[in-house]
Each structure stands twice: as structure tokens, then as C-alpha cells.
GROMACS .gro file of C-alpha atoms in nm:
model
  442
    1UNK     CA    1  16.560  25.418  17.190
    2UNK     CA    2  16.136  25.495  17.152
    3UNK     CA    3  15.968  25.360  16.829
    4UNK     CA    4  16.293  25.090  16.784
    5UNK     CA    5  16.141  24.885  16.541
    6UNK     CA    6  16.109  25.137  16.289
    7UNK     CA    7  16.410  25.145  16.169
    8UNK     CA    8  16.495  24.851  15.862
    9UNK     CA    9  16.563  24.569  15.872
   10UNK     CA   10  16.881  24.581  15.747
   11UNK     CA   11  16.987  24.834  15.930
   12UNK     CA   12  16.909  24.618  16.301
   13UNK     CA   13  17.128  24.326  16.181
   14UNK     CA   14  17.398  24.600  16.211
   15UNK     CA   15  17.287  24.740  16.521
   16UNK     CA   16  17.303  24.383  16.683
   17UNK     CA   17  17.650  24.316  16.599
   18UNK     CA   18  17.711  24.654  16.744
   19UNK     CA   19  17.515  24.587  17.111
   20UNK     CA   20  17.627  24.201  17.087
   21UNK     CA   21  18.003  24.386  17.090
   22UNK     CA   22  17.939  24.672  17.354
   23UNK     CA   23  17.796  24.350  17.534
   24UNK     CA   24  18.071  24.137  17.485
   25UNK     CA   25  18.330  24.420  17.636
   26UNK     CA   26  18.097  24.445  17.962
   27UNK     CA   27  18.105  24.107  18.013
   28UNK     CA   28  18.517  24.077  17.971
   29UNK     CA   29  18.549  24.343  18.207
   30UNK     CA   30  18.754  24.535  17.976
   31UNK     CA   31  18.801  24.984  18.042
   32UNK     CA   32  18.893  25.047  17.649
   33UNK     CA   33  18.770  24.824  17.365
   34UNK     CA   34  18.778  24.858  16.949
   35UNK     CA   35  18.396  24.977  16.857
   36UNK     CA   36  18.417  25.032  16.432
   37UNK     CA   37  18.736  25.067  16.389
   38UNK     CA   38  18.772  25.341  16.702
   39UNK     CA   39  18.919  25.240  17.021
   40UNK     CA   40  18.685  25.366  17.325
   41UNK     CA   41  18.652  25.390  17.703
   42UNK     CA   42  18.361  25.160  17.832
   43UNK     CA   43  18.180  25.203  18.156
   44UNK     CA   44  18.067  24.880  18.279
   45UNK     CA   45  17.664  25.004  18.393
   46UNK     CA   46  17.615  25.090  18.086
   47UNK     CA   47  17.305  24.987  17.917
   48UNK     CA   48  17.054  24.979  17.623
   49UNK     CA   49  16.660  25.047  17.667
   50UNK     CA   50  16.434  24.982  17.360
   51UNK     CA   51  16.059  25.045  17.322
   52UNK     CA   52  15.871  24.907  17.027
   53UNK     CA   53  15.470  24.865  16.878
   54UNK     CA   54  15.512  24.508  16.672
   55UNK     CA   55  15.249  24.413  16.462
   56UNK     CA   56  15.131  24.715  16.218
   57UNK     CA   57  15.226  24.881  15.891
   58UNK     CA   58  15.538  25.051  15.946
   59UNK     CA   59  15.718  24.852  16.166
   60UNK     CA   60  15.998  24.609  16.130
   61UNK     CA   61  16.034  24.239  16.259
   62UNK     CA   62  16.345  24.222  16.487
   63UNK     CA   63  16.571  23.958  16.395
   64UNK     CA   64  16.670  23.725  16.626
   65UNK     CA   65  16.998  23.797  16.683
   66UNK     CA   66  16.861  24.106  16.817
   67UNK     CA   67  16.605  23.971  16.984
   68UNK     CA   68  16.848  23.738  17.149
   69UNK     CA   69  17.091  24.022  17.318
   70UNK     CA   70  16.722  24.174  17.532
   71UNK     CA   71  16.526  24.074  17.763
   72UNK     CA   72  16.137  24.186  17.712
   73UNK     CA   73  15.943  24.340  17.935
   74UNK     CA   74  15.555  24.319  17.958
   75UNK     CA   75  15.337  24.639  18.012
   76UNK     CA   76  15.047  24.676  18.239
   77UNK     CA   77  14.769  24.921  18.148
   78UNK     CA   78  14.806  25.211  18.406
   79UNK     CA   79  14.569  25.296  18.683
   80UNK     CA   80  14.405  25.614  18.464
   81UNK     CA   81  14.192  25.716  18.772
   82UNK     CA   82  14.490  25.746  19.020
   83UNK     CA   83  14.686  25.946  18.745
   84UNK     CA   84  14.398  26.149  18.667
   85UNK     CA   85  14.371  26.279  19.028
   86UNK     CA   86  14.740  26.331  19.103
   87UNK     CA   87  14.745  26.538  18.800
   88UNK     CA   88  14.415  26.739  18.958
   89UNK     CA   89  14.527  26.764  19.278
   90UNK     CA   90  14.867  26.941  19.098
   91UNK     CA   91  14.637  27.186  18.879
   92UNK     CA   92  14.468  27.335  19.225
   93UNK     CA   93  14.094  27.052  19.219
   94UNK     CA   94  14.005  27.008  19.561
   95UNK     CA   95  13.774  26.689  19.453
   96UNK     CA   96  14.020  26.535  19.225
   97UNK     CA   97  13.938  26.194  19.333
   98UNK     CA   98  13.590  26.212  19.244
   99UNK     CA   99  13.635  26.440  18.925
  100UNK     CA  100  13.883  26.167  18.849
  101UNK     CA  101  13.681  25.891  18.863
  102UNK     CA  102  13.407  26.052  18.660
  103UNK     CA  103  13.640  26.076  18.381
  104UNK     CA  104  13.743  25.711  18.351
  105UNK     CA  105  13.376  25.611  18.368
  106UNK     CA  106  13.325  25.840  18.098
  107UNK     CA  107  13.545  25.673  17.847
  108UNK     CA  108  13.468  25.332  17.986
  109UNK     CA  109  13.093  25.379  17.909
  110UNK     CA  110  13.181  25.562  17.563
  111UNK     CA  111  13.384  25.277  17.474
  112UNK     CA  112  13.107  25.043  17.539
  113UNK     CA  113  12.776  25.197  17.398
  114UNK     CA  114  12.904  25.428  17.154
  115UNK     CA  115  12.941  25.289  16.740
  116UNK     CA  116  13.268  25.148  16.721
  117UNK     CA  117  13.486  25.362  16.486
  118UNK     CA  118  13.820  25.378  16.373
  119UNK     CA  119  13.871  25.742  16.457
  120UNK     CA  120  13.762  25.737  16.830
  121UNK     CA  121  14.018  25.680  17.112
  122UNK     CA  122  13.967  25.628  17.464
  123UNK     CA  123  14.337  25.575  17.603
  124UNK     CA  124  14.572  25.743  17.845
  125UNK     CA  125  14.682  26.000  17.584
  126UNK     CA  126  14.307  26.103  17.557
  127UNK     CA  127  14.275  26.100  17.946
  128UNK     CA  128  14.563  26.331  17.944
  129UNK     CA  129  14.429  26.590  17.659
  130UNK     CA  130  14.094  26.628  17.911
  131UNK     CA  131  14.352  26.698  18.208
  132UNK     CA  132  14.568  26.930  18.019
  133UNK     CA  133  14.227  27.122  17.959
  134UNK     CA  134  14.091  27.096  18.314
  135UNK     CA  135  14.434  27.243  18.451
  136UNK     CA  136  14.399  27.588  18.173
  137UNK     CA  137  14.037  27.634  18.291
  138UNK     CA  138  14.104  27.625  18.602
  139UNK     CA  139  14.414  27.906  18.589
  140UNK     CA  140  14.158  28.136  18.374
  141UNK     CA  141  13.865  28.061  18.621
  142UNK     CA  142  14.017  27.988  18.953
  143UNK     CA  143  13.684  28.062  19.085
  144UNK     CA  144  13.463  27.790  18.907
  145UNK     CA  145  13.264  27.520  19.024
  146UNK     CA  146  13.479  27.216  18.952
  147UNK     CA  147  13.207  26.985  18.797
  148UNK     CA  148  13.194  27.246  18.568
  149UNK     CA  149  13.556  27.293  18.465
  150UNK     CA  150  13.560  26.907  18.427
  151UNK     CA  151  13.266  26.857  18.191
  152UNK     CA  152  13.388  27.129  18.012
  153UNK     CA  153  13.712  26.975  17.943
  154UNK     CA  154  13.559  26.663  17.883
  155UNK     CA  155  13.331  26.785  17.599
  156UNK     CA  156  13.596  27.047  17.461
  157UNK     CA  157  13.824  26.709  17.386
  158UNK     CA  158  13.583  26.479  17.286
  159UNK     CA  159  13.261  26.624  17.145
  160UNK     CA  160  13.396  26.744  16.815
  161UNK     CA  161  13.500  26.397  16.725
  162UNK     CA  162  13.182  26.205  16.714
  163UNK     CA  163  12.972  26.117  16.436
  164UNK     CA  164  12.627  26.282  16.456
  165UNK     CA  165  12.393  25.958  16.590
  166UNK     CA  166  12.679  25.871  16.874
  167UNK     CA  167  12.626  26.257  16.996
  168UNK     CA  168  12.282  26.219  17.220
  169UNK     CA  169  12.445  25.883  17.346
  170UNK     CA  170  12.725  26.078  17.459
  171UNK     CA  171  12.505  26.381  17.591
  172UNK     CA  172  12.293  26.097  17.791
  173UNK     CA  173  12.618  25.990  18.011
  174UNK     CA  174  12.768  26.283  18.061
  175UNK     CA  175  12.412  26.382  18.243
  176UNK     CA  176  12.443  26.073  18.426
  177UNK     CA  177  12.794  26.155  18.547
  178UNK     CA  178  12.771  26.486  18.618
  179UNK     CA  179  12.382  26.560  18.718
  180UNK     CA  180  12.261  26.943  18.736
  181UNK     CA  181  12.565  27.074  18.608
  182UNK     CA  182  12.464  27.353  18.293
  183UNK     CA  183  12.737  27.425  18.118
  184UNK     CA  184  12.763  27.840  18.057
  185UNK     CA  185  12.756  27.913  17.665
  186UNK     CA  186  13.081  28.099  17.543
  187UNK     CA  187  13.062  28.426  17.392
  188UNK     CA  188  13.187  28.310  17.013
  189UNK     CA  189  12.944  28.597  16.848
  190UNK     CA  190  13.234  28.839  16.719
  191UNK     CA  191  13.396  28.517  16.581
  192UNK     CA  192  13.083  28.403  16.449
  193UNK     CA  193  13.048  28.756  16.303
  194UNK     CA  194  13.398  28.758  16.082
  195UNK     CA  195  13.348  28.386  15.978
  196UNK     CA  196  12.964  28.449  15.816
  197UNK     CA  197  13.127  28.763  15.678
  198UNK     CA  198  13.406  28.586  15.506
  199UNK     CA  199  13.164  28.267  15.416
  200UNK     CA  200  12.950  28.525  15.222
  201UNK     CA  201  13.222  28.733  15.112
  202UNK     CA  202  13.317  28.386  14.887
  203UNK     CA  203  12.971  28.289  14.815
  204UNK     CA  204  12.959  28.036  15.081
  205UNK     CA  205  12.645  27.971  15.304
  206UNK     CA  206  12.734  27.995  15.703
  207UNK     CA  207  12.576  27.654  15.696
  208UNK     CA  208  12.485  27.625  16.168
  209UNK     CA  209  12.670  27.328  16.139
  210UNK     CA  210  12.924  27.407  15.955
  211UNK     CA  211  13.009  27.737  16.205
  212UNK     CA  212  12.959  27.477  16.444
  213UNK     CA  213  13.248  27.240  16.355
  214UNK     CA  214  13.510  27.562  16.293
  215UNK     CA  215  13.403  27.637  16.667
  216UNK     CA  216  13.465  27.334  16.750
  217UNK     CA  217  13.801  27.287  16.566
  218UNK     CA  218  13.899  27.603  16.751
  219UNK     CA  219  13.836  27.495  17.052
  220UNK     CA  220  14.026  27.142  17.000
  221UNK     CA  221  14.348  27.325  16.858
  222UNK     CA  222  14.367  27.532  17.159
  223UNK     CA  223  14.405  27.151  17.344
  224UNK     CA  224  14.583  26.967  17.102
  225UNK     CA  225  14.927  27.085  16.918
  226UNK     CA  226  14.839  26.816  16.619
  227UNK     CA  227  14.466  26.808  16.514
  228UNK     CA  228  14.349  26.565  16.234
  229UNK     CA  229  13.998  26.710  16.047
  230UNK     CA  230  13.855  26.397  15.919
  231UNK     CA  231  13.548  26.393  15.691
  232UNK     CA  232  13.504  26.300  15.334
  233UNK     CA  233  13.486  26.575  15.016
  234UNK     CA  234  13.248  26.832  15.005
  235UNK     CA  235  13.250  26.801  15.405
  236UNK     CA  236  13.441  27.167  15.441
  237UNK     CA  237  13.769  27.051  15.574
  238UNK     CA  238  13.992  27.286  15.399
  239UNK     CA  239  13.671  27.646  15.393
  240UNK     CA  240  13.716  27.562  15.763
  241UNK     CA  241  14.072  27.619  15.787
  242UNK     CA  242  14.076  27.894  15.558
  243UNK     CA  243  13.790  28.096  15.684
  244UNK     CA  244  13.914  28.059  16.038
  245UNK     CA  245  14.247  28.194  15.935
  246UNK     CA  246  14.121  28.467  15.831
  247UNK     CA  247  13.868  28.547  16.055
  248UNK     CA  248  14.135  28.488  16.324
  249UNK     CA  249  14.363  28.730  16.166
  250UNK     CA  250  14.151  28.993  16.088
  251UNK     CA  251  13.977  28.986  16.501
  252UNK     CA  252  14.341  29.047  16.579
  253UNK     CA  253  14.411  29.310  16.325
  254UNK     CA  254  14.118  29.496  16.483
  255UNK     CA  255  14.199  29.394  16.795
  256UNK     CA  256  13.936  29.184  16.949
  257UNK     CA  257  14.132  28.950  17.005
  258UNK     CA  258  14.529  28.885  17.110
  259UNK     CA  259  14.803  28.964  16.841
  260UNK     CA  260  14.927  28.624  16.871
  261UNK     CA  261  14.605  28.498  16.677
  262UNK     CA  262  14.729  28.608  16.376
  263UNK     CA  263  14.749  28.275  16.138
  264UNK     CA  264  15.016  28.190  15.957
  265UNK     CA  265  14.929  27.856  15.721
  266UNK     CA  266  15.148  27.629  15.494
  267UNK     CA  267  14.954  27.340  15.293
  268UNK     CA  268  15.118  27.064  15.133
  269UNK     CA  269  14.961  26.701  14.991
  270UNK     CA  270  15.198  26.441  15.155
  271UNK     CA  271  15.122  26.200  14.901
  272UNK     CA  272  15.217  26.427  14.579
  273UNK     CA  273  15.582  26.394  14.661
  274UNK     CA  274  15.810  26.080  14.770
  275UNK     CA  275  15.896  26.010  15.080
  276UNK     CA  276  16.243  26.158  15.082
  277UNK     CA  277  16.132  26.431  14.936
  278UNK     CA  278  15.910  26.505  15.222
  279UNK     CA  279  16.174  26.444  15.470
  280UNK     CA  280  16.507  26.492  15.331
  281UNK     CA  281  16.760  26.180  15.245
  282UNK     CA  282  17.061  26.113  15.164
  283UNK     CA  283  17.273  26.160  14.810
  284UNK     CA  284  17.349  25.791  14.684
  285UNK     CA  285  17.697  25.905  14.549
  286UNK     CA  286  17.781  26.229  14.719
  287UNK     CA  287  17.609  26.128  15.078
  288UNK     CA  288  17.512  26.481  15.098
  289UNK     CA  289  17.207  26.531  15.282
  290UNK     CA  290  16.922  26.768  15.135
  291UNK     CA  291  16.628  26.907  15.315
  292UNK     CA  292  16.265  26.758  15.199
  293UNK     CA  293  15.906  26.993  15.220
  294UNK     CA  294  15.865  26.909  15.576
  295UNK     CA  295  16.167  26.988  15.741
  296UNK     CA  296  16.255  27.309  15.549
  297UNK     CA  297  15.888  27.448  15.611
  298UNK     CA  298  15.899  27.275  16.010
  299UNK     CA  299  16.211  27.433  16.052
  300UNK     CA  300  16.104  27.821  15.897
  301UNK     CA  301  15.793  27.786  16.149
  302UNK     CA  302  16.036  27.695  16.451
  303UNK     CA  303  16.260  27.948  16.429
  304UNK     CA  304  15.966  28.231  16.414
  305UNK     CA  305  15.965  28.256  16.774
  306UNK     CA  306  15.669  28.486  16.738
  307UNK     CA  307  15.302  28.500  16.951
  308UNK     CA  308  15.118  28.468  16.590
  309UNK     CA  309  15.022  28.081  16.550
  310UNK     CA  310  15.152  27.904  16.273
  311UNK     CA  311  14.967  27.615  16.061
  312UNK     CA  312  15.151  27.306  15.900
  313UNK     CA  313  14.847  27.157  15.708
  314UNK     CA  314  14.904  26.780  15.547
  315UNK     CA  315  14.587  26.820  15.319
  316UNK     CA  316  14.575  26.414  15.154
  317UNK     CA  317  14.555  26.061  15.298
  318UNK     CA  318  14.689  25.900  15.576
  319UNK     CA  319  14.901  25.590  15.527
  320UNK     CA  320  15.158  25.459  15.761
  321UNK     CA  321  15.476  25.544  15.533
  322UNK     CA  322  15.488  25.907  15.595
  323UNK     CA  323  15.249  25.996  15.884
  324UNK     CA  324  15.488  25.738  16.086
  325UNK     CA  325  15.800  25.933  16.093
  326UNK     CA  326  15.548  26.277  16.255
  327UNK     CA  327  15.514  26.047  16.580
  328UNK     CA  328  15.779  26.257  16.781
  329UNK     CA  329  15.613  26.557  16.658
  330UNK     CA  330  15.257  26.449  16.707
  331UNK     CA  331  15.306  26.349  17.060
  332UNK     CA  332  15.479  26.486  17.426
  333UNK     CA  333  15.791  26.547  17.260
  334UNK     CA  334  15.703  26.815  16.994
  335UNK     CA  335  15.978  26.739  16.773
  336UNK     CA  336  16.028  26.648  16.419
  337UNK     CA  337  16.357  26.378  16.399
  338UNK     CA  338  16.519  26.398  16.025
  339UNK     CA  339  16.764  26.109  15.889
  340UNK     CA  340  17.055  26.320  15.950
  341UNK     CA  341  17.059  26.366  16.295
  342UNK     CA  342  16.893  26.661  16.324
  343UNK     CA  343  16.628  26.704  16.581
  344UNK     CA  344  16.364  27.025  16.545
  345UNK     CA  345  16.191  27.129  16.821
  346UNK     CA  346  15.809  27.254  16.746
  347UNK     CA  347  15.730  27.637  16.897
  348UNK     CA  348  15.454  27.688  17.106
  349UNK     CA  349  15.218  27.820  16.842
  350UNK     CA  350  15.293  27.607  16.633
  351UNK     CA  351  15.001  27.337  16.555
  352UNK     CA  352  15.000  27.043  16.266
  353UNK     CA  353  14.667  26.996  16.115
  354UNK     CA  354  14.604  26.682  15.925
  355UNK     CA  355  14.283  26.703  15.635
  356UNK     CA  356  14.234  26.303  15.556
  357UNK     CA  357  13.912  26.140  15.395
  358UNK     CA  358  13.957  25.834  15.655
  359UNK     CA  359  14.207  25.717  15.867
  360UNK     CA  360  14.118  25.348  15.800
  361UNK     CA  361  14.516  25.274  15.747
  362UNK     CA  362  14.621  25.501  16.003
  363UNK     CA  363  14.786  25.295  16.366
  364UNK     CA  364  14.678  25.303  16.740
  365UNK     CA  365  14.957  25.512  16.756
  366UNK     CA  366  14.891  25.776  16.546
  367UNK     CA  367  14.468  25.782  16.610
  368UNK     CA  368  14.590  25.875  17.002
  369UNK     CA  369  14.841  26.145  16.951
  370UNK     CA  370  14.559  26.368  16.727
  371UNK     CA  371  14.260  26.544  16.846
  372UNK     CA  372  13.973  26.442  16.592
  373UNK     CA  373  13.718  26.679  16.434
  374UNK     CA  374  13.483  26.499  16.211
  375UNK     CA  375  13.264  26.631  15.967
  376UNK     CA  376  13.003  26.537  15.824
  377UNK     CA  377  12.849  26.638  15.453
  378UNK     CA  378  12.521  26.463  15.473
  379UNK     CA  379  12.441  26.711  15.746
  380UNK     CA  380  12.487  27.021  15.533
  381UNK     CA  381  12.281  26.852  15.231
  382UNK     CA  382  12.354  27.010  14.859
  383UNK     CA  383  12.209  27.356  14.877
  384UNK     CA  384  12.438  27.523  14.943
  385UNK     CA  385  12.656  27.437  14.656
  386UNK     CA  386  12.363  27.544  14.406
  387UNK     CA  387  12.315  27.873  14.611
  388UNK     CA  388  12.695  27.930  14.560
  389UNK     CA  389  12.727  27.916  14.248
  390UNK     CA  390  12.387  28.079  14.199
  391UNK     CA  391  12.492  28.361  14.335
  392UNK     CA  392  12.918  28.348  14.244
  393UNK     CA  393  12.918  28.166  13.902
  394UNK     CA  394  12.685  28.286  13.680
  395UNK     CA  395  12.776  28.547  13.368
  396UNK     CA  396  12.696  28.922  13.466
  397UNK     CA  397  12.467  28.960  13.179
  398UNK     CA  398  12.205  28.818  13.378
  399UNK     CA  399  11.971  29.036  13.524
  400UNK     CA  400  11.797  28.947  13.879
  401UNK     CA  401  11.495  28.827  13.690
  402UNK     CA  402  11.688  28.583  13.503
  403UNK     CA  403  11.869  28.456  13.825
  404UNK     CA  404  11.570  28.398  13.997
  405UNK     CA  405  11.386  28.207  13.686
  406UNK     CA  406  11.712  28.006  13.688
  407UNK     CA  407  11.772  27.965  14.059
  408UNK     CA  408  11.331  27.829  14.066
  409UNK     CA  409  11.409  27.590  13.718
  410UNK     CA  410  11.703  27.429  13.948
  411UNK     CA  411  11.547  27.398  14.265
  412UNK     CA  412  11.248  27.220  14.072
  413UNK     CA  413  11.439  26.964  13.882
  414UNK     CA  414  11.749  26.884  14.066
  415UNK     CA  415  11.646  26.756  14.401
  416UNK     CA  416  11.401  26.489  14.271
  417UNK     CA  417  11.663  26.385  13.998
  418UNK     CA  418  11.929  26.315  14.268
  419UNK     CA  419  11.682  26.163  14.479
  420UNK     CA  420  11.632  25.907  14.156
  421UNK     CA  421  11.983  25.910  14.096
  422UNK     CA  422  12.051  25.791  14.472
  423UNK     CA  423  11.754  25.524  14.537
  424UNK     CA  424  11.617  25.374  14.153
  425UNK     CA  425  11.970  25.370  13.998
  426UNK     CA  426  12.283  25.134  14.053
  427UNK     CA  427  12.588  25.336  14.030
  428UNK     CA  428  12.913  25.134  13.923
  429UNK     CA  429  13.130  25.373  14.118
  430UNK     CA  430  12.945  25.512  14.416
  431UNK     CA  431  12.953  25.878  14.396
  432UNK     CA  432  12.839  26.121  14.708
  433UNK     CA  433  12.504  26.365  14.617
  434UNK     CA  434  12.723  26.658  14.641
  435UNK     CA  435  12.943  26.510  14.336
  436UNK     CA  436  12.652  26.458  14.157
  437UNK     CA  437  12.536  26.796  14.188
  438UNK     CA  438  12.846  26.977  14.163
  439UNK     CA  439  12.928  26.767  13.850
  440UNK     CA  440  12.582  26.931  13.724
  441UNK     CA  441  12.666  27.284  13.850
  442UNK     CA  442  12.957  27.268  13.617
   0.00000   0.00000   0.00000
């Protein structure tokens, strides 16, 4: 049983009278025995394996007369470097054990110069998304020079998720590691092309960076089944998605690009609706069980057994009631485990995409089974809020003169005022510059 100690606590008293009497049968020696009520065949080898993560939101205590009927069972961090080569040496790398090394010194130097943030992960699931890339490179370029398959793979998983000052760090030890290797650029320009045309179709600015991150999210959701796009408001979480989806669609409409990268998206906010809404639970007087959000719109994606990709967004916050019970489907199992039994296998296009501001009360557990694309507002500034709704929100009336009298009068005043706003004045609730001005945009 994986994850044992989330079930409640009232519900593992049960469960220990239930082992302690499947236990107490073995030990008798006895072929049939009573088990609630029902009189069953017992075969003596039979046992009971439990793994648990003690000690966060989440997660249950056992008690002690469950604690009593197993024995524990300590864990020893795994040998990354020897995994990481076996797994080369299966995906066709002749110098896995070098290429191997090279990516356990990565992480081990990340994880020791790099800011310390709550977002970043350097475990064996990480090791594993960077292998899992290295192996697809190398089936679509068999040809390759290794070193630069591997850095490849290495910066496709990781680069995305650092905050802007850790990213020359980062740059500076992957040079180290892997000296002379010049990474060719890939050729994003007719994806570049559809997203600045659907950016400016809605009166957004393609922003470098922000075209940078989508690029980026692209290429982490090719890696990862369940991505998490972390960044706080006004950062472009949610444009991203949405002008990707289309842009993605429309390339295969035209046929640029394979049919299968048609987009399909469903959005919900996890934390508008209870829990067993979200799931599914159990009537208290009829003990019927009804679908929640989750399951019905999980299960509609996993039966489409289509090419086209398909999108589960969970646009809100992150908190260890409901992001907990996504574990199966977030990590090697792909598979979303409802209260009543039932047990929904993911498709292979489908991904789950996760838009928190933070994932301060998010677990170890959770942080590893996501790839992490972080953005940034402060990068993008406020300009190109005022140029949207210079050029989306104002009344037809105006003629260009007027627009570009009005567009001048803004540019004049607003930038010093924030700039007051931000350094001479104490706010009682912080508020971001891109709140400020929006509020004024209004």
C-alpha cells in the first residue's frame, strides 16, 4: 500500500484490527478463518507492505496498534550516478558513465551555490526527468554528439525553473561540466510567428521574455506529463497557456506541425469548490457515490484516445488537502485513484498543468513529481499593460491624435508616480507595480 498514511485516522484503527486478525490466522496455522463476518481461505506467505512520508500536512500519525503489527524499514539514498548510466547505456550512450557522472555533479553543485528556494528540486525524480529526455533525443538524433544530447536534456528540465539571478550561476557550471560544447538553437520561428500574431491579435505585447517562458513551458511539457507554472499575478501564467493553445492548434490546422498538437484545455480553481466536490464522495444516507470536477473531466480526457493533447489546468493555490490526493497522477503511475475504488488511467497526451502564486505549502512530494516554469513579472515591467489597453480599451471616438496625446500624458506621469508610490510611501498591504497601474488603467 504507497502513500499509507494518508488515509484517517480513524479509518487505520480499523485497518489494524483487520492485519492484527489476518496476522493472528498465519500464526495459528489455520487454511480458512472468519475475516468481517465472511469465512475465507488463507495462504500462510501472505503478507502486507506499507510505504509512508510522516511528518507533513496531509498525513496521518499511525497509531500504535498499527505501528505495533510492522516492522520499519530504513531507506538509503540511491547511488543516482550508477542509475543514471544503466539507464544510458539502455537508451543507446556509449559514454554513459561519464555523461552520468556529469549529471549528478550538476545537481550537487546547483544544490550548493544556487539561492535556496522552495520550488527547486534536485532528487532522483529530477535525475530521471533529464534521462527520460536524453533517451527521446537520442531516438530523434541517433547521430548526435552525446555531450550535446546531455546538456540539452539537462537545460530542457531545469532551465525554465530558475529565478532570473540563479540563471548565469547555472550557465557558469554547466560550462564547467561540459566545456566546448555549443548547444544548436532550435528552429521555434513559425511558433514564434502564431504566438506574436495571437499576442497582438488581443492587444498583448510579445514581451522576449515572455515568448521565452511559453518556449520554455513547451519544451518542459513535452518532458513532464504534470507541469506546475509558478509565478505571481500579472506574471502571464494563464496568456501563456492560452496563446500556446492556440497557436498550437492553429500550426496543426495548417499543418506545420503534427495533428496531434491540436489542444484541448479544461480550467478549473481547485479551491472554489470542496474537496468532495472535486473528487467525488460518498452520500451520508444513501452511500451512493457521485462523481466530483476532477474525475468526471479526468475521466472524459482518458477515454479520448485521440493524438490531439489534452490540458487539465488547476488555475489557484496549492495546499496539501487537494493537490495530495493528484500524487498517483502526478508521478510514474499516471493515474487518478477516486474513494470508490475506481482507478483512471491518464492517456498519453494527456498533461496536468498546475497555475499557483507559490508553492510555499506545497510537500517534497509534490515539488518532485512537477516540472517547474517560473515566471517572473518584474522582468516584463508595466508597459505593456498601458500599451494594451492603449491600444484595446479606449472608446472609438478617439481619433489617432487623441490616442497619441493620451498615450504621451500617461507615459509622462505614471512611471515617476509609481516610482514614488514604490520607494517614499509605506503601503499597509503591499501591492505589486503592475496592480498599481492596472488599478489606474481602470
Amino acid at each position: 500500500f504507497d502513500e499509507f498514511n494518508r488515509i484517517d485516522a480513524e479509518v487505520l484503527s480499523v485497518i489494524a484490527q483487520q492485519i492484527l486478525c489476518i496476522q493472528n490466522a498465519i500464526k495459528e496455522r489455520r487454511t480458512v478463518f472468519e475475516f468481517e463476518g465472511t469465512k475465507l481461505p488463507i495462504i500462510w506467505t501472505c503478507n502486507c507492505f506499507i510505504t509512508m512520508n510522516p511528518g507533513y500536512a496531509g498525513r496521518a500519525e499511525l497509531p500504535d496498534n498499527l505501528k505495533a503489527l510492522f516492522r520499519t524499514v530504513a531507506m538509503m539514498v540511491p547511488d543516482y550516478a550508477m542509475i543514471a548510466e544503466i539507464k544510458l547505456y539502455a537508451y543507446g550512450y556509449e559514454d554513459s558513465r561519464s555523461l552520468a557522472q556529469k549529471i549528478v555533479t550538476t545537481y550537487t553543485l546547483c544544490s550548493e551555490q544556487l539561492s535556496s528556494q522552495k520550488h527547486y528540486d534536485y532528487g532522483m525524480r529530477a535525475v530521471f526527468a533529464v534521462l527520460v529526455r536524453a533517451g527521446s533525443l537520442k531516438r530523434q538524433q541517433p547521430n548526435q554528439n552525446e555531450s550535446i544530447l546531455m546538456l540539452q536534456s539537462v537545460n530542457d528540465v531545469n532551465l525554465a525553473k530558475f529565478l532570473d539571478f540563479d540563471v548565469p550561476l547555472y550557465e557558469g557550471i554547466t560550462k564547467d561540466l561540459f566545456p566546448g560544447v555549443v548547444l544548436p538553437k532550435p528552429d521555434y520561428s513559425l511558433m514564434v510567428d502564431k504566438l506574436t500574431a495571437h499576442l497582438e491579435a488581443g492587444h498583448c505585447q510579445a514581451h522576449p521574455y515572455f515568448i521565452e517562458k511559453i518556449i520554455q513551458f513547451y519544451e518542459c511539457h513535452l518532458v513532464r506529463h504534470s507541469v506546475m507554472l509558478v509565478g505571481l499575478p500579472y506574471s502571464g501564467k494563464t496568456t501563456a497557456l492560452g496563446t500556446l493553445q492556440k497557436a498550437l492548434t492553429e500550426l496543426a490546422n495548417l499543418g506545420s506541425m503534427h495533428a496531434g498538437c491540436i489542444v484541448h484545455q479544461a480550467r478549473l480553481n481547485p479551491k472554489s469548490v470542496p474537496a468532495k466536490d472535486l473528487y467525488g464522495c460518498f452520500d451520508d444516507i444513501s452511500h451512493e457515490w457521485t462523481d466530483g470536477i476532477v474525475a468526471v473531466l479526468f475521466r472524459e480526457f482518458a477515454r479520448n484516445q485521440t493524438e490531439e493533447r489534452k490540458w487539465l489546468v488547476f488555475d489557484g493555490p496549492v495546499d496539501a488537502v487537494w493537490i495530495e490526493n493528484m500524487n498517483t497522477v502526478m508521478d510514474e503511475n499516471k493515474k487518478l485513484c477516486l474513494n470508490s475504488g475506481e482507478i483512471i488511467a491518464m492517456s498519453a497526451n494527456m498533461r496536468t498543468i498546475i497555475e499557483p502564486m507559490d508553492v510555499e505549502v506545497a510537500s517534497p512530494a509534490t515539488i518532485s513529481r512537477n516540472g517547474m516554469v517560473y515566471f517572473e513579472p518584474h522582468l516584463m515591467g508595466f508597459q505593456h499593460l498601458v500599451d494594451k489597453s492603449l491600444k484595446g480599451a479606449l472608446p472609438p471616438q478617439m481619433d489617432d491624435d487623441d490616442k497619441k496625446f493620451l498615450a504621451g500624458m500617461v507615459n509622462f506621469v505614471l512611471t515617476p508616480l509609481v516610482k514614488f508610490v514604490v520607494e517614499k510611501c509605506k503601503m499597509v498591504s503591499p501591492t505589486q507595480e503592475q496592480n498599481l497601474v492596472q488599478s489606474f488603467l481602470i
